Structure formats: C-alpha cells, structure tokens
Tab-separated table of C-alpha atoms and ligand atoms in Angstrom:
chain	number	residue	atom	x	y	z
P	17	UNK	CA	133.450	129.713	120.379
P	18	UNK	CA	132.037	130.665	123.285
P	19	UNK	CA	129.722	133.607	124.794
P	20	UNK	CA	130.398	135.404	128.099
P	21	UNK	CA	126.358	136.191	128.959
P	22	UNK	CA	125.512	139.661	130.148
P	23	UNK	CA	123.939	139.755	133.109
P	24	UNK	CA	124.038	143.526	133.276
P	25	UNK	CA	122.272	143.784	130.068
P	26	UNK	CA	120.198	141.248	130.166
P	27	UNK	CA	119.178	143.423	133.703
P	28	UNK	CA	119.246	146.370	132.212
P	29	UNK	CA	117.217	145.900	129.685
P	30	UNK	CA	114.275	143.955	132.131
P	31	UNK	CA	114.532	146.848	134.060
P	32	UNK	CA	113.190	149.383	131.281
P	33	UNK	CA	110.283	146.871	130.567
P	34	UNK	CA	109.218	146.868	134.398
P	35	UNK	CA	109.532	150.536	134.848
P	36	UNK	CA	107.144	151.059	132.056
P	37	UNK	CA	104.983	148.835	133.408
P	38	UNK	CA	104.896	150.009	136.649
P	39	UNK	CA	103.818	153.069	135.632
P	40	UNK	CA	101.073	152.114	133.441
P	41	UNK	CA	99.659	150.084	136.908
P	42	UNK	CA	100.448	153.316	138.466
P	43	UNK	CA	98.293	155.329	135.701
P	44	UNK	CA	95.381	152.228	135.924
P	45	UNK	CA	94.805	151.465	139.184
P	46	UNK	CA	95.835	155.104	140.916
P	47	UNK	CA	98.350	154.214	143.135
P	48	UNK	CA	102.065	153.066	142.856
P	49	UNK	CA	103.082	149.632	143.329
P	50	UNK	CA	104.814	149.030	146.660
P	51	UNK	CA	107.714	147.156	148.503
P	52	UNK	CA	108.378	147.116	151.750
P	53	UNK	CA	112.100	145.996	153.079
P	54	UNK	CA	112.969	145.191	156.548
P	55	UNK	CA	116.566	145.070	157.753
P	56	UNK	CA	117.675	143.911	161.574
P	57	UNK	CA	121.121	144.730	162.748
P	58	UNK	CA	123.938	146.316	161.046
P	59	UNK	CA	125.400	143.211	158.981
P	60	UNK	CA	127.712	144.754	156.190
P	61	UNK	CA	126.759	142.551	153.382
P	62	UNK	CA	122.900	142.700	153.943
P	63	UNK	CA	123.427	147.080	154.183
P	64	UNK	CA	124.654	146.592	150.531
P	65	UNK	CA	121.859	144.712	149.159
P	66	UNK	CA	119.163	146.199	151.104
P	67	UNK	CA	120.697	149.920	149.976
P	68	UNK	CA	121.025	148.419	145.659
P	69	UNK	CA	117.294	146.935	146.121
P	70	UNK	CA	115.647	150.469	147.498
P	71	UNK	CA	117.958	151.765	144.667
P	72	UNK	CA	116.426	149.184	142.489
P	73	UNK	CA	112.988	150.671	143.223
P	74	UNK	CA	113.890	154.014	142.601
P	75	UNK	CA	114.668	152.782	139.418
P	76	UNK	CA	112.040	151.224	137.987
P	77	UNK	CA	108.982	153.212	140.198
P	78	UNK	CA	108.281	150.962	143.068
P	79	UNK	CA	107.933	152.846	145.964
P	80	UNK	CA	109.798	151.369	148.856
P	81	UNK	CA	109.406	151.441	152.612
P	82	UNK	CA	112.374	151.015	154.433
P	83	UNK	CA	112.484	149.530	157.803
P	84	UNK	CA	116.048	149.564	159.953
P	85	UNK	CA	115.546	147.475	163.223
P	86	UNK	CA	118.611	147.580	165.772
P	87	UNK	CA	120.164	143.812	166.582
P	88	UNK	CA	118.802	143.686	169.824
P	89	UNK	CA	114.949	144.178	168.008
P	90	UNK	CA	112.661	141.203	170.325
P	91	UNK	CA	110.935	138.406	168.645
P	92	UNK	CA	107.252	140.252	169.323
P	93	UNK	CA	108.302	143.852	167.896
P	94	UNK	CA	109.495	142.018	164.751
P	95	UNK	CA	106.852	140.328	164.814
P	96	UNK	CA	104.156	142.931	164.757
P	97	UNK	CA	105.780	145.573	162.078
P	98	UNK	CA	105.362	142.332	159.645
P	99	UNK	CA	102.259	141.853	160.474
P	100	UNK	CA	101.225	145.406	159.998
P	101	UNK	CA	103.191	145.010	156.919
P	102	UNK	CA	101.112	141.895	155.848
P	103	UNK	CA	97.879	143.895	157.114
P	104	UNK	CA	98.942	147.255	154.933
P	105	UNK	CA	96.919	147.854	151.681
P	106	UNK	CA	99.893	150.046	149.977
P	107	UNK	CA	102.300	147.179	150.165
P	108	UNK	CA	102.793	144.546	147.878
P	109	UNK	CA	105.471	143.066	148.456
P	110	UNK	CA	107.366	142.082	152.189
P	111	UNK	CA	111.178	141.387	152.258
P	112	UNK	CA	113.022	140.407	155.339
P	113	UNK	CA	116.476	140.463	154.842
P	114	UNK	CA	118.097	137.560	155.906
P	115	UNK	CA	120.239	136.122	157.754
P	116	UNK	CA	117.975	137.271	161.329
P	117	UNK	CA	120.125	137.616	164.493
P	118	UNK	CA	120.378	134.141	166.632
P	119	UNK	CA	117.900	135.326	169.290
P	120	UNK	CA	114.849	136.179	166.271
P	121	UNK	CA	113.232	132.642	165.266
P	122	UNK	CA	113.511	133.780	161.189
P	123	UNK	CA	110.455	130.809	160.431
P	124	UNK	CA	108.099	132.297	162.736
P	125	UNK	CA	108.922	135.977	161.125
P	126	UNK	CA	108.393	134.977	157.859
P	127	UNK	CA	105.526	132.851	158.326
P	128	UNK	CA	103.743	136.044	158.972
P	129	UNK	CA	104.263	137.274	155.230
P	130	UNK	CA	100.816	136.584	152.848
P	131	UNK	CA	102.086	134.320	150.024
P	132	UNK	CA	100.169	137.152	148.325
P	133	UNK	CA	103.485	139.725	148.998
P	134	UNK	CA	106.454	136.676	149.339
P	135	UNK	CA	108.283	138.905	146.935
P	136	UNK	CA	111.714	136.107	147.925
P	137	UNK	CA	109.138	133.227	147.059
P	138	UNK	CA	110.651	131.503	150.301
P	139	UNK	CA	107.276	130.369	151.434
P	140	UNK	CA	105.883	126.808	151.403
P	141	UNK	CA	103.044	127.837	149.370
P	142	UNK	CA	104.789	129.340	147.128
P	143	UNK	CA	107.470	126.952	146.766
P	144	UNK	CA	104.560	124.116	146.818
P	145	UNK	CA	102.777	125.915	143.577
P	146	UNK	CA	106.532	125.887	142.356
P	147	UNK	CA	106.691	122.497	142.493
P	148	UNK	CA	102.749	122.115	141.556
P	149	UNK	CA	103.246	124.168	137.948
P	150	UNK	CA	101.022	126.521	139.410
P	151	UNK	CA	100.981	130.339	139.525
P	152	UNK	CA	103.461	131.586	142.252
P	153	UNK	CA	106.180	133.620	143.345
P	154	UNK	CA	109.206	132.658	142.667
P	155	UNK	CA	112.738	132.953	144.301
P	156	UNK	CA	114.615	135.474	142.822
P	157	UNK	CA	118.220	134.257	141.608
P	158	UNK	CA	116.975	130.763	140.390
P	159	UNK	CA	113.467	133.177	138.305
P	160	UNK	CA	116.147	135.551	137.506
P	161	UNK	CA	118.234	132.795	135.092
P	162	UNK	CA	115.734	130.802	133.732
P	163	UNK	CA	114.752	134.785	132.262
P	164	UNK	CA	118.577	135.559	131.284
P	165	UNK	CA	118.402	131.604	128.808
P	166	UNK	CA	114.882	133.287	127.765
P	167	UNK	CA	116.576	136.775	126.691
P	168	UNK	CA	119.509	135.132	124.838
P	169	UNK	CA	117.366	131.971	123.063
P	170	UNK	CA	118.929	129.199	125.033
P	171	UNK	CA	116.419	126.199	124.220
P	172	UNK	CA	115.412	124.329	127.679
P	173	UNK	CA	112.868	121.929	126.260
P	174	UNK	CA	114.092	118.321	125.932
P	175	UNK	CA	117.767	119.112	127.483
P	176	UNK	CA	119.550	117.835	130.158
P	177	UNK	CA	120.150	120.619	132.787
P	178	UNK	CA	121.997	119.108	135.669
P	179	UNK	CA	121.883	121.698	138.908
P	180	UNK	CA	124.583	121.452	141.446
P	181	UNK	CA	123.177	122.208	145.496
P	182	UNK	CA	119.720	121.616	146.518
P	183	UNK	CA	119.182	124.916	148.752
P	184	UNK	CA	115.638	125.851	149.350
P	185	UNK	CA	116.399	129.464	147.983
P	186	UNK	CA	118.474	128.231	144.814
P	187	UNK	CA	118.754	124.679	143.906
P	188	UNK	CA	115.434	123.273	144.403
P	189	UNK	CA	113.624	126.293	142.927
P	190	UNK	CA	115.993	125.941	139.991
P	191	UNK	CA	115.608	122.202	139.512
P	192	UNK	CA	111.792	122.551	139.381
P	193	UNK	CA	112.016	125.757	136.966
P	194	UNK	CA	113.999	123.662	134.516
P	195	UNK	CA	111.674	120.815	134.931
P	196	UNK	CA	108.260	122.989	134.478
P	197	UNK	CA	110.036	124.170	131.254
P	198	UNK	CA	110.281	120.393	129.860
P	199	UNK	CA	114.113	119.716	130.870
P	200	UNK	CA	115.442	116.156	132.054
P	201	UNK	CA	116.546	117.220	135.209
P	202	UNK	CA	119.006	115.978	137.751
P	203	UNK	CA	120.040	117.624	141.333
P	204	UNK	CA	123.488	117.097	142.759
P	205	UNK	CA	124.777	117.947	145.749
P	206	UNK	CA	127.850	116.854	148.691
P	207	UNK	CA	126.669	114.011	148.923
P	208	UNK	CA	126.477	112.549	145.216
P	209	UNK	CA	128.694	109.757	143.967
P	210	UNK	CA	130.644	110.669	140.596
P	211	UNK	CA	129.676	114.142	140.721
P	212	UNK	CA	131.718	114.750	137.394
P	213	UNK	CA	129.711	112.122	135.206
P	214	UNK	CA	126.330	113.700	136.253
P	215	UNK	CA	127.893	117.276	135.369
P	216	UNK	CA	129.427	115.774	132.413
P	217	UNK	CA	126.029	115.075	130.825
P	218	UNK	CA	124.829	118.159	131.015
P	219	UNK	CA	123.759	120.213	128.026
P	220	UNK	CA	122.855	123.452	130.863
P	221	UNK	CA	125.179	123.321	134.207
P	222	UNK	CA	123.711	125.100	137.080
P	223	UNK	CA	126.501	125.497	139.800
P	224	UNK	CA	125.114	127.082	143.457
P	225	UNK	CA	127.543	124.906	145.913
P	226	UNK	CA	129.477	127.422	147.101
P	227	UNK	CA	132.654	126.990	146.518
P	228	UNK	CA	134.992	128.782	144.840
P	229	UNK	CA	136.167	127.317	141.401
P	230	UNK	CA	134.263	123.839	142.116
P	231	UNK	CA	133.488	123.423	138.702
P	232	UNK	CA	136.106	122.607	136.772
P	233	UNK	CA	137.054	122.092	133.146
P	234	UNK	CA	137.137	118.052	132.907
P	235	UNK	CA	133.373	118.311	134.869
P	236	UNK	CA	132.088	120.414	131.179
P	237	UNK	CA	130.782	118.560	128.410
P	238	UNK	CA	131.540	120.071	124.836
P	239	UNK	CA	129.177	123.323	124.330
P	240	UNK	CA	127.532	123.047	127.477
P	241	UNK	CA	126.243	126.283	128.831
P	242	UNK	CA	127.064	126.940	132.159
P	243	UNK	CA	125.427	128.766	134.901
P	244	UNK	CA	127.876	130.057	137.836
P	245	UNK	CA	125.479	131.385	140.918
P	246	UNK	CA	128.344	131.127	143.317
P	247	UNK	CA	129.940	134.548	144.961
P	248	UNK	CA	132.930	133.522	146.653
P	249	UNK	CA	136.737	134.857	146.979
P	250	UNK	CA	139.718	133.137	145.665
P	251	UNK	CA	142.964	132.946	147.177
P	252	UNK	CA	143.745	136.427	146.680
P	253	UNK	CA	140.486	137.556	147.683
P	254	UNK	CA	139.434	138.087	144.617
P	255	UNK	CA	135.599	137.589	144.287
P	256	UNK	CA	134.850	134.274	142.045
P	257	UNK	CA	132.068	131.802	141.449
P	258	UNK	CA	131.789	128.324	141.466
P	259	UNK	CA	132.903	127.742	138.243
P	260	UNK	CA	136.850	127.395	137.085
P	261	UNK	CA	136.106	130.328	134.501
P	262	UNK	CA	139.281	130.603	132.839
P	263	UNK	CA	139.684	126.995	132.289
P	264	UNK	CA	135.963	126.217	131.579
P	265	UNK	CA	134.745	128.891	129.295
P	266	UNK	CA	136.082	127.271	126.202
P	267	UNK	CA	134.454	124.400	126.253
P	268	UNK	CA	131.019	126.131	126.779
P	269	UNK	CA	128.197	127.574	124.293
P	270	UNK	CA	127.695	130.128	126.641
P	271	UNK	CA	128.865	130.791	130.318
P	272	UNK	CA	127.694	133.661	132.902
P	273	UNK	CA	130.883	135.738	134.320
P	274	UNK	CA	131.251	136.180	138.128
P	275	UNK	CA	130.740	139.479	138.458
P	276	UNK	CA	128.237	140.871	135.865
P	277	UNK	CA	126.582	137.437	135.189
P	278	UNK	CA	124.083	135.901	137.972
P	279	UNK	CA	124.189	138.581	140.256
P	280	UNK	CA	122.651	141.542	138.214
P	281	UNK	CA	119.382	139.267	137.588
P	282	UNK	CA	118.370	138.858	141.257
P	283	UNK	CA	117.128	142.202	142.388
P	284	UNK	CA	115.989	143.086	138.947
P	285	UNK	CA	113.778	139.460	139.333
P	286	UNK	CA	112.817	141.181	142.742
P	287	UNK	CA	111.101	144.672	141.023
P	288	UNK	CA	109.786	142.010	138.612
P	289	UNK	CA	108.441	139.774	141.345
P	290	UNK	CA	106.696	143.276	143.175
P	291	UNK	CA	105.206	143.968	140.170
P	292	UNK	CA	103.685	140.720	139.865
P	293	UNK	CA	102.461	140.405	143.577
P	294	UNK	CA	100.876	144.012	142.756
P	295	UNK	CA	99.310	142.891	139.270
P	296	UNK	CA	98.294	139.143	141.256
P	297	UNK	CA	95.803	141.648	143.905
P	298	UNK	CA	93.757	142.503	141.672
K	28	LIG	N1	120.017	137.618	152.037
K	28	LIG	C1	120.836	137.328	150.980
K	28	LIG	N2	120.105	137.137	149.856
K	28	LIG	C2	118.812	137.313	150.204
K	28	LIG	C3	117.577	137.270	149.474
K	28	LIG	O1	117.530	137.000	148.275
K	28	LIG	N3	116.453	137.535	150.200
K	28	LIG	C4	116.479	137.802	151.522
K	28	LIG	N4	115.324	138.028	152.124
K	28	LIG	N5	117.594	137.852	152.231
K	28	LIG	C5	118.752	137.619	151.570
C-alpha cells in the first residue's frame, strides 16, 4: 500500500507554527521580522513565485519589501540596492530572484548578501557549514523535504537515500542533509554508469534531474519512498515530475505527487528560513 504525501498539508500546517512564532519575535523583540525580495525583468515564471512568496509573508507575518528592477537595470544599480539591503537593520532576509538577465554577473550580486540574511542558502558559507554540520541556512526545496520525512515519521538514520542530480541549489544540499541525519548516501547524476542499480538500492529516492518521468518503475526498489522535485511538462503539456508516478507509486511506502508534493514545501521553508535569519541576529 502506498501513501501519496501531502505537501500542502504538510505546508500548511508549518505555516501556522511560523506565523505564531513570528509574532511572538514580533511581541519580544518590538519589531517584525523582515524579507526583502528583489526581482529584475519581467520573466513570467519568476512574477509567479516572487508574487506566492510576498503572499507567503502576508501569511505568516513577515513583512516583505518588494523590489521590481526593469531588464535593462546595470550591474552597479543592482549592485548598490543589495548592498543597502545587506546594510538595512529591518531586513533579515535578501532574495534575488534568479535567473539574472545575461548582461548582470548573478555571482558578484549575490556575493553582496551577509550569510547572516542568505534566506536561499546559495552562499559558500552557508553551503560550507552545510557540508561542515554546522549551523546555517539552508536551501529551501532540499530543507523543505528533509522537514516533510520529519512531519510524516519517515526514519533517515541508517538508510540508504540515493539522490539523483548534484545541483548546487538541490542535489548537493540534499545529499549532505541526508548524510548529517546519519543516511548512507550516494549522488547520481548524467554521468553515472548503471543508474538503475544505484536507484534500485535505495530505501529513500530523491529525483531533481529534470526530466520528465525519468524515474521509472523497474529503477524502484520494493517500499522505497520516493521523492519527485522535478516540475516539468509531459507530452501534452501537462505539468509532471521526474518520477513515472502512475507506474511507480505502487511499489513505494510513500511517494510525493507532482503538483501538491515538493513544491508547497519550498516557500513555506523560505518564511521558515526568515524567521531563522531573524532569530540567528540576535
Ligand atoms: N528561481 C527559481 N527558484 C528560485 C529560488 O529558490 N531562489 C531564487 N533566488 N531564485 C529562484
């Protein structure tokens, strides 16, 4: 039997715990916790998440600050609202939507957020206390399921988690959450020999390639549970993740839907991640 996880609750639910505490920092410390988001150029898909993550702060009590560059923004403007961002006392948390327009270098931007308010936990030193076991920020989507196996009881210690893509913002992230919570760990990606005996071994499947239905049924071992980050469209333009769904949800324990499974967790984990750059100040 398996059990279609939900995201949306799992989300829901996180969000009424950060609200609350939100508000008691609000009621301790005087002043409300804050996030500032800065969007260049008109990109469709980036207006949708930027608009659900101020939404997202109206939500839970995080004041946001909204900043809408146009395309043709120069390197040094950009430049010096982040820093005044990085410099500003009532802000806790910096987000940059990405992807940056060709002529903006996006490293030198972002090297001018505080590791203090990486609320994407994109940075080196954040990634490097990742990897160290140490207190950090951490990227959003990868944070966002290792809560969601938390919320539902899904043991990590001692299993084999096998995590498919080695992205800065997803796989690697992932691979060294699973790790820091006492999993046997392995990282595949394009260029892996006998990709389907790694994923066969594992007890939790993490699948962020890319690629729509990638993960197929004779790739599952028996119970597995199976973690499908991927936001793709099928042939009929239907949106999908990497994971065969139909065909591989019976042999799992539990498997995350695409929609309503993933994608839920990742802005919530960014309110979550505000609220901890906030709490980290002081
Ligand atoms: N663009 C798409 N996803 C993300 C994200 O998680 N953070 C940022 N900064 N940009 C994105």
């Amino acid at each position: 039997m398996f059990n279609i996880i939900d995201g949306k609750k799992i989300s829901a639910d996180m969000r009424k715990s950060i609200k609350a505490e939100a508000e008691g920092y609000r009621r301790k410390y005087r002043r409300e916790v804050g996030l500032a988001v800065v969007m260049v150029g008109e990109n469709p898909a980036s207006a949708i998440y930027v608009r659900n993550k101020i939404k997202a702060c109206e939500e839970v009590g995080i004041k946001s600050f909204a900043f809408y560059l146009p395309a043709t923004v120069s390197q040094a403007d950009l430049e010096q609202l982040v820093a005044g961002l990085a410099a500003d006392e009532n802000v806790d948390g910096i987000l940059v939507q990405l992807p940056l327009p060709q002529h903006i270098s996006g490293s030198k931007v972002l090297s001018l957020i505080p590791t203090a308010k990486d609320v994407d936990g994109f940075s080196a030193e954040n990634m490097g206390n990742l990897a160290m076991g140490e207190k950090c920020l951490v990227a959003c989507t990868p944070n966002g399921i290792m809560q969601m196996l938390k919320a539902l009881g899904i043991a990590v210690k001692g299993k084999r988690a096998v995590v498919v893509g080695r992205s800065n913002v997803v796989g690697k992230p992932m691979a060294l959450l699973l790790l820091n919570a006492d999993a046997t760990v392995t990282v595949c990606h394009s260029k892996t020999e006998n990709l389907k005996d790694e994923c066969l071994k594992a007890d939790i499947l993490v699948a962020a390639v890319g690629k729509p239905k990638f993960i197929t049924a004779d790739m599952v071992k028996e119970s597995a549970v199976v973690i499908d980050v991927g936001m793709n469209r099928d042939e009929e333009g239907k949106l999908c993740g990497d994971v065969d769904f139909e065909n591989v949800k019976e042999k799992c324990s539990y498997i995350t839907p695409v929609p309503g499974g993933v994608g839920p967790m990742t802005i919530t984990m960014l309110m979550y991640n505000t609220l901890q750059a906030a709490l980290f100040r002081r």
